[in-house]
Amino acid sequence: MTLRVGVVGGGQLARMMIAPAVELGIELRVLAEQPGMAASLAATAVGDYRDAETVLAFARDVDVVTFDHEHVPQPVLHALEEAGVAVRPGADALRFAQDKLLMRARLEELGMPQPDWAAVADATELQDFLDAHGGRAVVKTPRGGYDGKGVRVVSAATEADDWFTVLAEDARGGALLVEELVEFTRELAQQVARRPSGDMRSYPVVETVQREGVCAEVIAPAPHAAERLADVARGIGEAIAEGLGVTGMLAVELFETSDERVLVNELAMRPHNSGHWSQDGAVTGQFEQHLRAVLDLPLGDTTPREAWSVMVNILGGPVAGGLSDRFAAAMAEHPAAKIHTYGKDPRPGRKVGHVTVAGDELDETAYEARAAAVHFDD
Amino acid sequence: MTLRVGVVGGGQLARMMIAPAVELGIELRVLAEQPGMAASLAATAVGDYRDAETVLAFARDVDVVTFDHEHVPQPVLHALEEAGVAVRPGADALRFAQDKLLMRARLEELGMPQPDWAAVADATELQDFLDAHGGRAVVKTPRGGYDGKGVRVVSAATEADDWFTVLAEDARGGALLVEELVEFTRELAQQVARRPSGDMRSYPVVETVQREGVCAEVIAPAPHAAERLADVARGIGEAIAEGLGVTGMLAVELFETSDERVLVNELAMRPHNSGHWSQDGAVTGQFEQHLRAVLDLPLGDTTPREAWSVMVNILGGPVAGGLSDRFAAAMAEHPAAKIHTYGKDPRPGRKVGHVTVAGDELDETAYEARAAAVHFDD
């Protein structure tokens, strides 16, 4: 019997599960939002993931349902679980990825290091927080944000008025999340795979470089990461995976501060941009690992294949022509670069591909990856 | 514009082009012999590759046509080329892979080292060759053989009577190929990728271990291969790729003799079992390289990622249940093993998957690969 994994969502994360699924011999079935998406090759259904009937019909005849994104509503997740479908990560874990206030509260219970935070229901409460934190803070909508969307640095409570208005109109009520503006020296990410049986495997902590709120580059492992830092990051990742009951891949985005603290910034319960390096740079890539984890198969070796891997995102892509028009020049100059494109039309700021180079020397490896990726700009 | 590669044939070689095609962002279209084949995920047509109209219709709207096997008849290849389709490798190159007598004659012209050979039209000519070569020789049908089929060691001319009878009935006439029985110490394979523009990249020469005429194991690079041997093998591979006008991947199977000669045994103008190690063990795997070569894109780096890679075929597979029933045990004990299965039903002797392990130490690497593959036996 061929194992069958159903993926809700047809974006590039679902697309990048295709290669390891085909290689292992797992049948991947994708519920795509619309035709022609990045994962369309594996799409067996097109439909609305917010509709329980659509998702239930899709989930028939698969061994497990997993996700390209975390936006499937709780009622749909519960309907799946009540119908006896294996949902990984499950509804109870996904709550914490879907609601940043729930996430902050749960991390506090788990004793995880994180920025000062509060739930603020109105401008007065936000102003109080600002006053107590030097007059500036980060305000986030608890739901629906990604890649810097739904995140705003404010220095006056009025700067979040529009969001408070939306909240007031939302029948569910609720609050905004406000967080201390952390003076970080750099951003890190820790990935952990966890099986339903509880087994976990962690990847080395990586450094992520963001530009305009979007991941631009990842260096694996994080340079100058002392053993203590790597241990602390891994400990945080594993405690969160276990404490939140995550199954599949978990990514924990972290701030490293000048006083050597590590604070949890964001979570993602799925393969994550910070782990794309592992496709080419680790014995087991994150997409294969996610499939193994959600199928409750033993996890693969996460050891890096080379001393350094550098992943550079292709953001936007060429203004004229397609990405493949740039293959010839990029490949001619960078024969060791691993080029990935997602079958998406170029658009300013959009993640349309990435390039990974692995090597012995960080400087050279990073140069090669950046220089290869530049071929796909404008 | 997305690049489109059409592959004639839906077997595991076409299947293993899917992963690099999806990652690079190339559209792969497969003409499968029947539904449900190994490469069915990418199948856009099902039909008979011996029918020119079927293949011409399939070839419409692709940038290049390439192959899962070498059995497409010359008239079909010519029809494609006359219709202006880019066919890689082309009809003129494929002749030499389709007819072993043509291949031997051409290699002789090129001055390539090979076993003594002759075209024998009847038992008398075969007996003459036997008498001149110690009474034993290898007889081959020039066309249609693979994995040991169409190959027979004989010590009396009468042992080929059935094949002579078939030849006599074949309107094309023709002869059998008879070759000296080479006293080889081991078998090697040299892979070369060649672009239409002429650029080539070679992989390191590997050692192949055959059991009952079928490739069982590959060690990359070939152990104890002195630089001279590696240079000779690469020289032979590149001379053949150029001399025969091959585009895409070429595999040259070689005998190494006790007196340190290297003789050409067989050719394959496509990705080849001897190169499966490169998927996990080289910077650029042979399936990505084949796609790049047939699209006339610059070729990728062929450097091994680790000192050693060992690939072990899964032959036959479990007598009961499917291959995926064995994942749990194999993965639990061998977390660094890269497991590949082809979506084919187990059947004695059939190639249904392979396992590759890459590492620093040959003994340990080979042990891991063999021990992981054993989980998929009987």
mmCIF file of C-alpha atoms in Angstrom, chain A residues 47-260:
data_model
loop_
_atom_site.group_PDB
_atom_site.id
_atom_site.type_symbol
_atom_site.label_atom_id
_atom_site.label_comp_id
_atom_site.label_asym_id
_atom_site.label_seq_id
_atom_site.Cartn_x
_atom_site.Cartn_y
_atom_site.Cartn_z
ATOM 1 C CA GLY A 47 -11.252 24.256 -3.547
ATOM 2 C CA ASP A 48 -11.701 26.472 -0.515
ATOM 3 C CA TYR A 49 -9.820 25.254 2.568
ATOM 4 C CA ARG A 50 -12.274 27.181 4.750
ATOM 5 C CA ASP A 51 -15.081 24.889 3.659
ATOM 6 C CA ALA A 52 -15.321 21.764 5.835
ATOM 7 C CA GLU A 53 -17.046 19.679 3.191
ATOM 8 C CA THR A 54 -14.403 20.456 0.603
ATOM 9 C CA VAL A 55 -11.601 19.533 2.972
ATOM 10 C CA LEU A 56 -13.369 16.411 4.236
ATOM 11 C CA ALA A 57 -13.897 15.186 0.695
ATOM 12 C CA PHE A 58 -10.238 15.841 -0.089
ATOM 13 C CA ALA A 59 -9.126 14.004 3.047
ATOM 14 C CA ARG A 60 -10.912 10.796 2.108
ATOM 15 C CA ASP A 61 -8.402 8.075 1.200
ATOM 16 C CA VAL A 62 -5.280 9.786 2.510
ATOM 17 C CA ASP A 63 -3.309 8.480 5.474
ATOM 18 C CA VAL A 64 -2.699 11.910 6.937
ATOM 19 C CA VAL A 65 -3.556 15.534 6.250
ATOM 20 C CA THR A 66 -0.926 18.238 6.603
ATOM 21 C CA PHE A 67 -0.570 21.824 5.462
ATOM 22 C CA ASP A 68 1.118 24.322 3.191
ATOM 23 C CA HIS A 69 0.051 27.113 5.589
ATOM 24 C CA GLU A 70 -1.569 27.552 8.994
ATOM 25 C CA HIS A 71 -4.799 29.254 7.901
ATOM 26 C CA VAL A 72 -7.241 26.329 7.946
ATOM 27 C CA PRO A 73 -9.949 27.419 10.410
ATOM 28 C CA GLN A 74 -10.346 25.549 13.700
ATOM 29 C CA PRO A 75 -13.886 24.341 12.878
ATOM 30 C CA VAL A 76 -12.574 22.705 9.703
ATOM 31 C CA LEU A 77 -9.708 21.103 11.604
ATOM 32 C CA HIS A 78 -12.116 19.794 14.230
ATOM 33 C CA ALA A 79 -14.425 18.406 11.563
ATOM 34 C CA LEU A 80 -11.485 16.477 10.119
ATOM 35 C CA GLU A 81 -10.435 15.132 13.492
ATOM 36 C CA GLU A 82 -13.987 14.176 14.378
ATOM 37 C CA ALA A 83 -14.221 12.287 11.089
ATOM 38 C CA GLY A 84 -11.209 10.261 12.191
ATOM 39 C CA VAL A 85 -8.704 11.889 9.864
ATOM 40 C CA ALA A 86 -5.101 12.057 11.105
ATOM 41 C CA VAL A 87 -4.375 15.812 11.084
ATOM 42 C CA ARG A 88 -0.760 16.814 11.634
ATOM 43 C CA PRO A 89 -0.116 19.179 13.169
ATOM 44 C CA GLY A 90 -3.447 18.839 14.934
ATOM 45 C CA ALA A 91 -6.016 21.488 15.720
ATOM 46 C CA ASP A 92 -4.792 21.913 19.306
ATOM 47 C CA ALA A 93 -1.247 22.623 18.182
ATOM 48 C CA LEU A 94 -2.252 24.819 15.242
ATOM 49 C CA ARG A 95 -4.201 27.153 17.561
ATOM 50 C CA PHE A 96 -0.892 28.503 18.784
ATOM 51 C CA ALA A 97 0.339 29.178 15.255
ATOM 52 C CA GLN A 98 -2.957 30.815 14.328
ATOM 53 C CA ASP A 99 -3.262 33.155 17.294
ATOM 54 C CA LYS A 100 -0.192 35.014 18.492
ATOM 55 C CA LEU A 101 -1.833 35.957 21.787
ATOM 56 C CA LEU A 102 -2.497 32.306 22.574
ATOM 57 C CA MET A 103 1.058 31.544 21.543
ATOM 58 C CA ARG A 104 2.558 34.192 23.841
ATOM 59 C CA ALA A 105 0.447 33.018 26.781
ATOM 60 C CA ARG A 106 1.392 29.387 26.232
ATOM 61 C CA LEU A 107 5.099 30.173 25.860
ATOM 62 C CA GLU A 108 4.886 32.066 29.129
ATOM 63 C CA GLU A 109 3.429 28.993 30.810
ATOM 64 C CA LEU A 110 6.252 26.926 29.348
ATOM 65 C CA GLY A 111 8.797 29.396 30.732
ATOM 66 C CA MET A 112 10.190 30.224 27.288
ATOM 67 C CA PRO A 113 12.254 33.396 26.966
ATOM 68 C CA GLN A 114 10.336 35.992 24.977
ATOM 69 C CA PRO A 115 9.939 39.732 24.633
ATOM 70 C CA ASP A 116 7.717 41.543 27.138
ATOM 71 C CA TRP A 117 4.219 41.432 25.695
ATOM 72 C CA ALA A 118 0.610 42.260 26.467
ATOM 73 C CA ALA A 119 -2.847 41.866 25.025
ATOM 74 C CA VAL A 120 -4.190 45.372 24.415
ATOM 75 C CA ALA A 121 -7.884 45.923 23.746
ATOM 76 C CA ASP A 122 -7.734 49.649 23.086
ATOM 77 C CA ALA A 123 -5.467 52.622 22.554
ATOM 78 C CA THR A 124 -5.266 53.381 26.258
ATOM 79 C CA GLU A 125 -3.859 49.973 27.059
ATOM 80 C CA LEU A 126 -1.436 50.238 24.166
ATOM 81 C CA GLN A 127 -0.308 53.671 25.368
ATOM 82 C CA ASP A 128 0.311 52.250 28.843
ATOM 83 C CA PHE A 129 2.537 49.570 27.324
ATOM 84 C CA LEU A 130 4.371 52.159 25.234
ATOM 85 C CA ASP A 131 4.935 54.347 28.275
ATOM 86 C CA ALA A 132 6.379 51.394 30.160
ATOM 87 C CA HIS A 133 8.706 50.413 27.284
ATOM 88 C CA GLY A 134 10.461 53.571 26.204
ATOM 89 C CA GLY A 135 7.715 54.872 23.937
ATOM 90 C CA ARG A 136 8.089 52.351 21.102
ATOM 91 C CA ALA A 137 6.755 48.836 20.606
ATOM 92 C CA VAL A 138 5.686 46.296 18.000
ATOM 93 C CA VAL A 139 1.960 45.854 17.479
ATOM 94 C CA LYS A 140 0.714 42.693 15.795
ATOM 95 C CA THR A 141 -2.680 41.464 14.705
ATOM 96 C CA PRO A 142 -2.936 38.107 16.450
ATOM 97 C CA ARG A 143 -4.261 36.368 13.323
ATOM 98 C CA GLY A 144 -3.506 36.197 9.637
ATOM 99 C CA GLY A 145 -0.125 37.924 9.460
ATOM 100 C CA TYR A 146 2.890 36.582 7.571
ATOM 101 C CA ASP A 147 6.070 37.919 5.989
ATOM 102 C CA GLY A 148 5.834 41.158 7.928
ATOM 103 C CA LYS A 149 2.145 41.696 7.207
ATOM 104 C CA GLY A 150 0.085 42.483 10.320
ATOM 105 C CA VAL A 151 3.187 43.768 12.090
ATOM 106 C CA ARG A 152 3.832 47.457 12.799
ATOM 107 C CA VAL A 153 6.348 49.352 14.886
ATOM 108 C CA VAL A 154 4.537 52.211 16.642
ATOM 109 C CA SER A 155 5.567 55.077 18.857
ATOM 110 C CA ALA A 156 2.053 56.361 19.514
ATOM 111 C CA ALA A 157 -1.100 54.422 20.348
ATOM 112 C CA THR A 158 -3.004 56.208 17.598
ATOM 113 C CA GLU A 159 -0.862 54.451 14.995
ATOM 114 C CA ALA A 160 -2.869 51.286 15.614
ATOM 115 C CA ASP A 161 -6.285 52.982 15.463
ATOM 116 C CA ASP A 162 -7.282 51.273 12.214
ATOM 117 C CA TRP A 163 -6.593 47.846 13.685
ATOM 118 C CA PHE A 164 -8.557 48.641 16.835
ATOM 119 C CA THR A 165 -11.453 49.715 14.626
ATOM 120 C CA VAL A 166 -11.366 46.381 12.800
ATOM 121 C CA LEU A 167 -11.213 44.560 16.127
ATOM 122 C CA ALA A 168 -14.245 46.463 17.403
ATOM 123 C CA GLU A 169 -16.160 45.410 14.295
ATOM 124 C CA ASP A 170 -15.138 41.759 14.679
ATOM 125 C CA ALA A 171 -17.840 39.841 16.538
ATOM 126 C CA ARG A 172 -15.140 37.730 18.201
ATOM 127 C CA GLY A 173 -13.860 40.820 19.969
ATOM 128 C CA GLY A 174 -10.338 40.268 21.138
ATOM 129 C CA ALA A 175 -7.197 42.319 21.431
ATOM 130 C CA LEU A 176 -4.011 43.225 19.659
ATOM 131 C CA LEU A 177 -0.656 41.820 20.682
ATOM 132 C CA VAL A 178 1.936 44.365 21.664
ATOM 133 C CA GLU A 179 5.530 43.379 22.183
ATOM 134 C CA GLU A 180 8.646 45.058 23.479
ATOM 135 C CA LEU A 181 10.846 46.297 20.613
ATOM 136 C CA VAL A 182 13.813 43.982 21.125
ATOM 137 C CA GLU A 183 17.253 45.399 20.521
ATOM 138 C CA PHE A 184 18.495 42.324 18.783
ATOM 139 C CA THR A 185 21.891 41.804 17.203
ATOM 140 C CA ARG A 186 20.611 39.241 14.752
ATOM 141 C CA GLU A 187 17.786 36.823 14.023
ATOM 142 C CA LEU A 188 18.091 33.075 14.293
ATOM 143 C CA ALA A 189 15.781 30.191 13.514
ATOM 144 C CA GLN A 190 15.576 26.782 15.096
ATOM 145 C CA GLN A 191 13.829 23.914 13.320
ATOM 146 C CA VAL A 192 12.639 20.756 14.996
ATOM 147 C CA ALA A 193 10.797 17.783 13.520
ATOM 148 C CA ARG A 194 8.504 15.876 15.864
ATOM 149 C CA ARG A 195 6.577 12.673 15.319
ATOM 150 C CA PRO A 196 3.214 11.897 16.926
ATOM 151 C CA SER A 197 5.086 9.288 18.964
ATOM 152 C CA GLY A 198 7.139 12.124 20.468
ATOM 153 C CA ASP A 199 10.506 11.505 18.821
ATOM 154 C CA MET A 200 12.252 14.683 17.732
ATOM 155 C CA ARG A 201 15.188 15.666 15.556
ATOM 156 C CA SER A 202 16.571 19.196 15.478
ATOM 157 C CA TYR A 203 18.440 20.997 12.748
ATOM 158 C CA PRO A 204 21.368 23.241 13.625
ATOM 159 C CA VAL A 205 20.282 26.782 14.535
ATOM 160 C CA VAL A 206 20.606 29.107 11.543
ATOM 161 C CA GLU A 207 20.993 32.852 11.051
ATOM 162 C CA THR A 208 18.253 34.528 9.065
ATOM 163 C CA VAL A 209 18.566 37.916 7.424
ATOM 164 C CA GLN A 210 15.302 39.777 6.852
ATOM 165 C CA ARG A 211 14.752 42.630 4.426
ATOM 166 C CA GLU A 212 11.541 44.648 4.709
ATOM 167 C CA GLY A 213 10.045 41.965 6.921
ATOM 168 C CA VAL A 214 10.776 39.168 4.473
ATOM 169 C CA CYS A 215 13.430 36.485 4.816
ATOM 170 C CA ALA A 216 16.197 37.329 2.348
ATOM 171 C CA GLU A 217 19.027 34.999 3.307
ATOM 172 C CA VAL A 218 19.797 32.091 5.632
ATOM 173 C CA ILE A 219 23.209 30.915 6.793
ATOM 174 C CA ALA A 220 23.402 27.393 8.192
ATOM 175 C CA PRO A 221 24.609 26.862 10.789
ATOM 176 C CA ALA A 222 24.492 30.337 12.360
ATOM 177 C CA PRO A 223 28.055 31.726 12.239
ATOM 178 C CA HIS A 224 29.879 32.320 15.524
ATOM 179 C CA ALA A 225 27.220 30.295 17.331
ATOM 180 C CA ALA A 226 28.952 28.996 20.425
ATOM 181 C CA GLU A 227 27.914 25.551 21.575
ATOM 182 C CA ARG A 228 25.966 27.170 24.392
ATOM 183 C CA LEU A 229 23.888 29.227 21.964
ATOM 184 C CA ALA A 230 23.197 26.207 19.755
ATOM 185 C CA ASP A 231 22.166 24.204 22.814
ATOM 186 C CA VAL A 232 19.891 26.963 24.095
ATOM 187 C CA ALA A 233 18.206 27.336 20.697
ATOM 188 C CA ARG A 234 17.724 23.588 20.334
ATOM 189 C CA GLY A 235 16.362 23.400 23.875
ATOM 190 C CA ILE A 236 13.829 26.134 23.130
ATOM 191 C CA GLY A 237 12.776 24.479 19.877
ATOM 192 C CA GLU A 238 12.298 21.082 21.446
ATOM 193 C CA ALA A 239 10.484 22.447 24.500
ATOM 194 C CA ILE A 240 8.051 24.293 22.238
ATOM 195 C CA ALA A 241 7.536 21.321 19.905
ATOM 196 C CA GLU A 242 6.736 19.174 22.895
ATOM 197 C CA GLY A 243 4.858 21.776 24.926
ATOM 198 C CA LEU A 244 2.578 22.728 22.044
ATOM 199 C CA GLY A 245 2.198 19.162 20.796
ATOM 200 C CA VAL A 246 3.522 19.975 17.327
ATOM 201 C CA THR A 247 3.788 17.176 14.767
ATOM 202 C CA GLY A 248 5.732 17.702 11.563
ATOM 203 C CA MET A 249 8.188 20.543 11.153
ATOM 204 C CA LEU A 250 8.306 23.420 13.645
ATOM 205 C CA ALA A 251 10.284 26.602 12.996
ATOM 206 C CA VAL A 252 11.007 28.946 15.895
ATOM 207 C CA GLU A 253 12.199 32.379 14.868
ATOM 208 C CA LEU A 254 14.474 33.865 17.508
ATOM 209 C CA PHE A 255 16.084 37.169 18.391
ATOM 210 C CA GLU A 256 19.635 37.094 19.689
ATOM 211 C CA THR A 257 20.330 40.108 21.902
ATOM 212 C CA SER A 258 23.560 41.935 22.603
ATOM 213 C CA ASP A 259 23.493 40.516 26.138
ATOM 214 C CA GLU A 260 23.448 36.980 24.688
#
